[in-house]
CSV table of C-alpha atoms and ligand atoms in Angstrom, one decimal:
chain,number,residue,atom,x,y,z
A,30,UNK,CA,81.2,103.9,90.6
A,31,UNK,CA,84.2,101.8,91.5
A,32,UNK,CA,87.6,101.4,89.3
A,33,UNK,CA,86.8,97.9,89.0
A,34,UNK,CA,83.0,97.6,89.5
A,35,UNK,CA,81.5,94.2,88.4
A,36,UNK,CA,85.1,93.1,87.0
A,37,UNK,CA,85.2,89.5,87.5
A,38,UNK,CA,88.7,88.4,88.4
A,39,UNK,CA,90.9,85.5,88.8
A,40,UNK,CA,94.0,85.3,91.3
A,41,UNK,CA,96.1,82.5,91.4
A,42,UNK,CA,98.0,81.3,95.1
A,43,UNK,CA,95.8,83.9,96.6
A,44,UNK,CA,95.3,82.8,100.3
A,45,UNK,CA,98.2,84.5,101.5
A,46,UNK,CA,101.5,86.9,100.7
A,47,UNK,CA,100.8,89.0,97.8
A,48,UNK,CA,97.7,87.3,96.1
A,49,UNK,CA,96.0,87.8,98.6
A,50,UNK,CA,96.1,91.6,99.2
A,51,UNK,CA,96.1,91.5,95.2
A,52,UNK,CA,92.6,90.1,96.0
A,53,UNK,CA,91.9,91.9,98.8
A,54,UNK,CA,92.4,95.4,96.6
A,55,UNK,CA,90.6,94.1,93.7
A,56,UNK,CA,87.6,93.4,95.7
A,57,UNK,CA,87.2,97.3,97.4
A,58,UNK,CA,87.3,98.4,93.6
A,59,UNK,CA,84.5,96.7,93.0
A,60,UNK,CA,85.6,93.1,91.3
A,61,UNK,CA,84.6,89.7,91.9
A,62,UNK,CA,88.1,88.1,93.3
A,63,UNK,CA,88.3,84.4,92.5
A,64,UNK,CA,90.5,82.9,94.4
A,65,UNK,CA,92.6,79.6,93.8
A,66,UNK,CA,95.2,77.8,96.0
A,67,UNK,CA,96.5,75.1,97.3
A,68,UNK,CA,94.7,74.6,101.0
A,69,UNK,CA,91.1,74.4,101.1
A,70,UNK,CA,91.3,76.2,104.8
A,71,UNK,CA,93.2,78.9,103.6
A,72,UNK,CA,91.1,79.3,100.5
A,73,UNK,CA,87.8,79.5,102.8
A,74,UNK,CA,89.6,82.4,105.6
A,75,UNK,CA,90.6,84.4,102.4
A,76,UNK,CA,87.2,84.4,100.8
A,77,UNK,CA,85.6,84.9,104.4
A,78,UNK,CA,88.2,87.5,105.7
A,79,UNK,CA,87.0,89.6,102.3
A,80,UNK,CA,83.4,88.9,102.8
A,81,UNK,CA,83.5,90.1,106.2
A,82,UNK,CA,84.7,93.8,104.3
A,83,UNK,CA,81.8,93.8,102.8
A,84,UNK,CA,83.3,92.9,99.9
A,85,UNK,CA,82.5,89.9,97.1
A,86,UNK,CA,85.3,86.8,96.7
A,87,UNK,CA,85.0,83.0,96.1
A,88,UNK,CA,87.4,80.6,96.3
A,89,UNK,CA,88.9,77.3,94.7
A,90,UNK,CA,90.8,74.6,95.9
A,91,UNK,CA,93.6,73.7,92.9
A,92,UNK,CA,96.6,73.2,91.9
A,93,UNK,CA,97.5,75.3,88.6
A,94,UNK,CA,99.9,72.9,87.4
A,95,UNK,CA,97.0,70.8,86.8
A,96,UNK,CA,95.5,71.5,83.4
A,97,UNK,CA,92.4,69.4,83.9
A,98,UNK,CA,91.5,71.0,86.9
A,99,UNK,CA,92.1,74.8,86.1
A,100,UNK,CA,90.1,74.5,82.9
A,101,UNK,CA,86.9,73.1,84.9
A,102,UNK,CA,87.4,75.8,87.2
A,103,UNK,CA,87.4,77.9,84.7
A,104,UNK,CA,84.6,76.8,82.9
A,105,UNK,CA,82.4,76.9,86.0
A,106,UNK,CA,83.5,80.6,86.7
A,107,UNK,CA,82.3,81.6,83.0
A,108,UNK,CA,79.4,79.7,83.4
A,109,UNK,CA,78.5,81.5,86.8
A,110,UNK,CA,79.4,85.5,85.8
A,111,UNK,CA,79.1,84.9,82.0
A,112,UNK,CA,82.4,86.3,81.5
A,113,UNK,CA,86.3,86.5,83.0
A,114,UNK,CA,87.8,90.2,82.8
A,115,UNK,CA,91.2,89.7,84.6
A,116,UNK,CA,93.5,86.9,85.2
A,117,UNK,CA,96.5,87.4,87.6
A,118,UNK,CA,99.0,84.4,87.7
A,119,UNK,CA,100.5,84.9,91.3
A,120,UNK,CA,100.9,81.6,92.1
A,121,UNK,CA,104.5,80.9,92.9
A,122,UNK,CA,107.4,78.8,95.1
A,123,UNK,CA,110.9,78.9,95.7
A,124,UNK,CA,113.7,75.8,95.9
A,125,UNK,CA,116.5,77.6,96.5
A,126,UNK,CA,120.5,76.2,96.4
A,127,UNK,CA,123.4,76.6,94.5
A,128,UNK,CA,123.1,75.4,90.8
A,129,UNK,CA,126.2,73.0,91.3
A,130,UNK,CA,124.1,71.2,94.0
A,131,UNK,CA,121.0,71.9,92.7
A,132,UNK,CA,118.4,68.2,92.8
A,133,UNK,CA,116.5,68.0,88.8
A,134,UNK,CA,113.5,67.7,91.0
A,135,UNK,CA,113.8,71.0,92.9
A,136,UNK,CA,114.2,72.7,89.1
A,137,UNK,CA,111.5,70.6,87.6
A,138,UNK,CA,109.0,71.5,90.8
A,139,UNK,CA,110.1,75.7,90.3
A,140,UNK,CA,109.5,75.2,86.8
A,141,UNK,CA,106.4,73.4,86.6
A,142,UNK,CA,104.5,75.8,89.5
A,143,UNK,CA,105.7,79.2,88.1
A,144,UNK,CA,106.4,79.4,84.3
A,145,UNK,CA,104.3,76.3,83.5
A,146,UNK,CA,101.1,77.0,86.2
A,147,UNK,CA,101.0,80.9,84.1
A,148,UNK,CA,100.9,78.5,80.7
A,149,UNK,CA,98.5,76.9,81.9
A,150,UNK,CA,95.6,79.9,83.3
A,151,UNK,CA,97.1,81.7,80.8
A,152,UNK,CA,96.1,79.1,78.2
A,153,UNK,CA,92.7,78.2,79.4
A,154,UNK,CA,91.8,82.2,80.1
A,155,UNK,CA,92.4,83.0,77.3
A,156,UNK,CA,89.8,81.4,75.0
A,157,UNK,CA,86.8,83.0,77.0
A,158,UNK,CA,88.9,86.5,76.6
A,159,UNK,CA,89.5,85.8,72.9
A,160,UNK,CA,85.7,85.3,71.9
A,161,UNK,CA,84.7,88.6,74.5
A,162,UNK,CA,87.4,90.4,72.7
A,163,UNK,CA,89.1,92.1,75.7
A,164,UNK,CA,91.1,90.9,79.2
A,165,UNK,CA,93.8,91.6,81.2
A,166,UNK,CA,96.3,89.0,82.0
A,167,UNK,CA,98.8,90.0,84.5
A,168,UNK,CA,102.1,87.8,85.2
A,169,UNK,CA,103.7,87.9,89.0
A,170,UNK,CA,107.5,87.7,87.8
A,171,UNK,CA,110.3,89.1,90.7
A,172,UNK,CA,113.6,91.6,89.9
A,173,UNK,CA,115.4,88.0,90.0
A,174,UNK,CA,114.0,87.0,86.7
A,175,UNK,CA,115.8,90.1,85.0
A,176,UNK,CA,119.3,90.2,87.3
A,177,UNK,CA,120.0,86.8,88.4
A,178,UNK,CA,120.3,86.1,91.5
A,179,UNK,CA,122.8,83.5,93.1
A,180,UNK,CA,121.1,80.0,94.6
A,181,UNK,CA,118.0,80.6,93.1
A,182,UNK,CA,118.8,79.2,89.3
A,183,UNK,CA,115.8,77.5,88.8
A,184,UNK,CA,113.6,80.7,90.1
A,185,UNK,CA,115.3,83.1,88.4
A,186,UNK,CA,115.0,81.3,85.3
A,187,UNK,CA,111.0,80.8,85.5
A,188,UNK,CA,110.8,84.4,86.4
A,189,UNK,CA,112.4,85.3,83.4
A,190,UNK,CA,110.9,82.9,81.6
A,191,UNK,CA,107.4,84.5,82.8
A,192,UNK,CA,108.7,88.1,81.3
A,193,UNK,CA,109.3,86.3,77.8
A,194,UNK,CA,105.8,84.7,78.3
A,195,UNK,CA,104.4,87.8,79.0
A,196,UNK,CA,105.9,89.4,75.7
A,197,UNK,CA,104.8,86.6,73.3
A,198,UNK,CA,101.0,86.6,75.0
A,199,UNK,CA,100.9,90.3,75.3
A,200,UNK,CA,101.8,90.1,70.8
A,201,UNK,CA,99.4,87.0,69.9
A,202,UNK,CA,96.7,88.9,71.7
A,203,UNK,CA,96.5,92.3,71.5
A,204,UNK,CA,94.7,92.5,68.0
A,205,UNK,CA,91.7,91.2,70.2
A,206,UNK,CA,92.2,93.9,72.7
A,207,UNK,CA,93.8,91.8,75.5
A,208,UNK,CA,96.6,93.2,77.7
A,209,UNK,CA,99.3,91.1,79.1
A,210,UNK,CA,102.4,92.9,81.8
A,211,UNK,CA,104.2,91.5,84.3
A,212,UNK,CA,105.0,93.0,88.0
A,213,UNK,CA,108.5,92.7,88.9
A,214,UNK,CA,108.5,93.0,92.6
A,215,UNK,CA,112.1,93.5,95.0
A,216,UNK,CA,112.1,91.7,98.0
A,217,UNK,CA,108.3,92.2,99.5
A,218,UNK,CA,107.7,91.0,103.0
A,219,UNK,CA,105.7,87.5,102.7
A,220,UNK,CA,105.8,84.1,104.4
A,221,UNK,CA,107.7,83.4,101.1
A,222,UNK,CA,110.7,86.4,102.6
A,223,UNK,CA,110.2,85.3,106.3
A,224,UNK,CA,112.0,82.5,106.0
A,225,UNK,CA,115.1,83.6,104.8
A,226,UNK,CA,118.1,84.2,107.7
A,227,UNK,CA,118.0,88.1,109.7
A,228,UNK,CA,121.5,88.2,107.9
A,229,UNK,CA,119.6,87.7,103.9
A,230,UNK,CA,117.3,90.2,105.1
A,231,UNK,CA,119.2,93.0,106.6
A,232,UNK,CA,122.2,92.6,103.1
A,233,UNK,CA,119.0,92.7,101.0
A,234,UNK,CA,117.1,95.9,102.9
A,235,UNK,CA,120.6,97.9,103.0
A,236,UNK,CA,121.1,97.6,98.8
A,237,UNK,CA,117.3,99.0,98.2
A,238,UNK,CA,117.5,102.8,98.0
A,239,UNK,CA,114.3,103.6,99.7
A,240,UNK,CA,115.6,101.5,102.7
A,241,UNK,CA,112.7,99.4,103.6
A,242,UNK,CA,111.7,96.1,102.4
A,243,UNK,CA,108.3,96.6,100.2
A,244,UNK,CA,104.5,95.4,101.0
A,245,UNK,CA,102.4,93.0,99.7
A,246,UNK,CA,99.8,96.5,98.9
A,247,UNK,CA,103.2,98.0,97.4
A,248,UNK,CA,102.4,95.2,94.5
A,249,UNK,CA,98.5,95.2,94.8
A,250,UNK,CA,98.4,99.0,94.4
A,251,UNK,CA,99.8,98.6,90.8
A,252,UNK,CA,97.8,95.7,90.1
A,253,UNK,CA,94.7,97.7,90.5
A,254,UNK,CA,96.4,100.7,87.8
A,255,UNK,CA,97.3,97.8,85.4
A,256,UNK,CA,94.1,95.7,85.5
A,257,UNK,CA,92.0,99.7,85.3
A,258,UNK,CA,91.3,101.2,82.2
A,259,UNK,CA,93.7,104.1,82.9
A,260,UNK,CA,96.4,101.2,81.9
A,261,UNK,CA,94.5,100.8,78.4
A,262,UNK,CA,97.5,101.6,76.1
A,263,UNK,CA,100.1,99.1,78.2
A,264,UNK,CA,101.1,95.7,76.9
A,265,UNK,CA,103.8,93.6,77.1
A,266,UNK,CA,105.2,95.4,79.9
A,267,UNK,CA,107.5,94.4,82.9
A,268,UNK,CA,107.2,96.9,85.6
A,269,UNK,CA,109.3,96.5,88.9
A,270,UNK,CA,107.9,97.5,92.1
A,271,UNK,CA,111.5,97.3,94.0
A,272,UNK,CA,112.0,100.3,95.9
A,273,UNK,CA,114.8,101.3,93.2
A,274,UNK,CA,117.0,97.9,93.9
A,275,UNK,CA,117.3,97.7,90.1
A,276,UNK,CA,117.5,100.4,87.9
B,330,NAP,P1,103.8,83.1,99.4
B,330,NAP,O1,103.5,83.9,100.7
B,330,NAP,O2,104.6,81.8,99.6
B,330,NAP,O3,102.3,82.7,98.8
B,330,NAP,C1,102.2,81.9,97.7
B,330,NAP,C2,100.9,81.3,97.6
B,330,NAP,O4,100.8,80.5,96.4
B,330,NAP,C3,100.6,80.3,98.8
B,330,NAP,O5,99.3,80.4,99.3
B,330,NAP,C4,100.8,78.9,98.1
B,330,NAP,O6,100.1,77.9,98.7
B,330,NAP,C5,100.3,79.2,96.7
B,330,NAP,N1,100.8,78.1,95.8
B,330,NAP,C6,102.0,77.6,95.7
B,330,NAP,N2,102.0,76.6,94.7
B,330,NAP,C7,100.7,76.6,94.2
B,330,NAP,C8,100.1,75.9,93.2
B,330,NAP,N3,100.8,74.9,92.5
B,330,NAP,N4,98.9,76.1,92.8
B,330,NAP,C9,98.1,77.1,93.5
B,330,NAP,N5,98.7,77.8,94.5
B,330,NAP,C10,100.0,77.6,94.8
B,330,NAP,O7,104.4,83.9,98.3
B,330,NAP,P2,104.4,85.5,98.0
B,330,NAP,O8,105.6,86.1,98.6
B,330,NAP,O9,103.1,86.1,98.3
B,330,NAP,O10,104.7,85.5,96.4
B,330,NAP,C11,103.6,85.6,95.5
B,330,NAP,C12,104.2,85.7,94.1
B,330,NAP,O11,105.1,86.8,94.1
B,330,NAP,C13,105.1,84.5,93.7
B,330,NAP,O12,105.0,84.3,92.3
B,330,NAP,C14,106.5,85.0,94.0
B,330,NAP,O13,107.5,84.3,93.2
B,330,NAP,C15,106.4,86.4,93.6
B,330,NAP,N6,107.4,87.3,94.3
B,330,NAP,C16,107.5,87.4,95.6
B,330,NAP,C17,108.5,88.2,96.1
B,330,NAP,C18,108.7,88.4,97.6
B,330,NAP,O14,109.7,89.0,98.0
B,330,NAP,N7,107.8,87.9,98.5
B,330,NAP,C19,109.4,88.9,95.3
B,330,NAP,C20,109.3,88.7,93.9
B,330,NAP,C21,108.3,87.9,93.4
B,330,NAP,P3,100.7,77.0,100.0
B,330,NAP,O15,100.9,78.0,101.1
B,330,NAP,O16,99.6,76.0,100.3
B,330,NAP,O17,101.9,76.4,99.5
């Protein structure tokens, strides 16, 4: 039997970068992946480019800064499997600049997509997880959320927001056997990554101790421990998967 076998599992901004090898793993262990983004094209290639493995996936087109939506969603998906075992809120963008210059709309959009948007699943999960008495919740933050990072104000703060999140969920929830930890990864190579200048890259790769920028897998591979049942006695937990940048 598989780690994951009939787990039925959300992942949010999954059609690329890390969600999607988040869902990509979670499906060879055996779980549904549910997929939601942004692009209806790049929704249908994820779900198909898992379904050719041989493995099970179906998609969403949505936004999860849209309450409405995401709650609909997710009341079709309980509806459809009877249940919702594992929630990862992935879904997240960057504005970068320097806080002096920084436009209210560029905070307000960083904001509302990554600490709001893991409200928001978190939220509307949460009730089906309650009344089954058991979930996993798991909350994409980055090493910038606990460091700081210079030009990235409003993403440092939603990242570290997320960690906070992740505490207060992980307390409210746990007498109903629900875990909540949040992944911390360094600087992972994504579309999100490649656009940042050779020189970013190259200051960045030289400060990690193991020397290499990390993989989207390096993140999915502890996804998989902490959404298992060998993870069944972690909460509230923020665990980086940096290469040793921070420590
Ligand atoms: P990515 O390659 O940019 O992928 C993010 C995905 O999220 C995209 O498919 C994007 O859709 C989708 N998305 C954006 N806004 C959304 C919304 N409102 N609703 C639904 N989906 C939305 O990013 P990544 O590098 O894989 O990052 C994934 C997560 O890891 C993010 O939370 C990021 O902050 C975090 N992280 C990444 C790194 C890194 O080094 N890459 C480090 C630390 C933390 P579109 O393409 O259509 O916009």
């Amino acid at each position: 039997m598989k780690r994951l076998e009939d787990k039925v599992a959300i992942i949010t901004g999954a059609a690329r970068g890390i969600g999607f090898s988040i869902a990509e793993m979670l499906s060879e262990h055996g779980a549904t992946s549910i997929i939601i983004d942004l692009n209806h094209e790049a929704v249908d290639a994820a779900v198909q480019q898992i379904d050719d493995m041989g493995n099970r996936a179906i998609g969403f087109t949505a936004d999860v800064t849209n309450s409405d939506e995401i709650a609909s969603i997710f009341k079709e998906i309980h509806k459809k499997f009877g249940k919702i075992d594992i929630l990862i809120n992935n879904a997240g963008i960057t504005k970068d600049g320097l806080l002096m210059k920084m436009k209210e709309s560029d905070w307000d959009a960083v904001m509302n997509v990554n600490l709001k948007g893991t409200f928001i699943c978190t939220q509307k999960v949460c009730r089906y997880m309650l009344k089954s008495r058991s979930g996993v919740i798991i909350n994409i933050a980055s090493v910038v959320g606990i460091m700081g990072n210079a030009g990235q104000a409003n993403y440092a703060a939603s990242k570290g927001g997320i960690i906070a999140l992740t505490k207060s969920s992980a307390r409210e929830f746990a007498s109903r056997n629900i875990r909540v930890n949040a992944i911390a990864p360094g600087f992972i190579q994504t579309e999100m990554t490649d656009k940042l200048p050779q020189e970013v890259i190259d200051n960045y790769s030289s400060a990690i101790p193991l020397s290499r920028m990390g993989t989207a897998k390096d993140v999915a591979n502890l996804c998989i421990f902490l959404a298992s049942q060998e993870a069944g006695y972690i909460t509230g937990q923020t665990i980086q998967v940096d290469g040793g940048l921070i420590m």
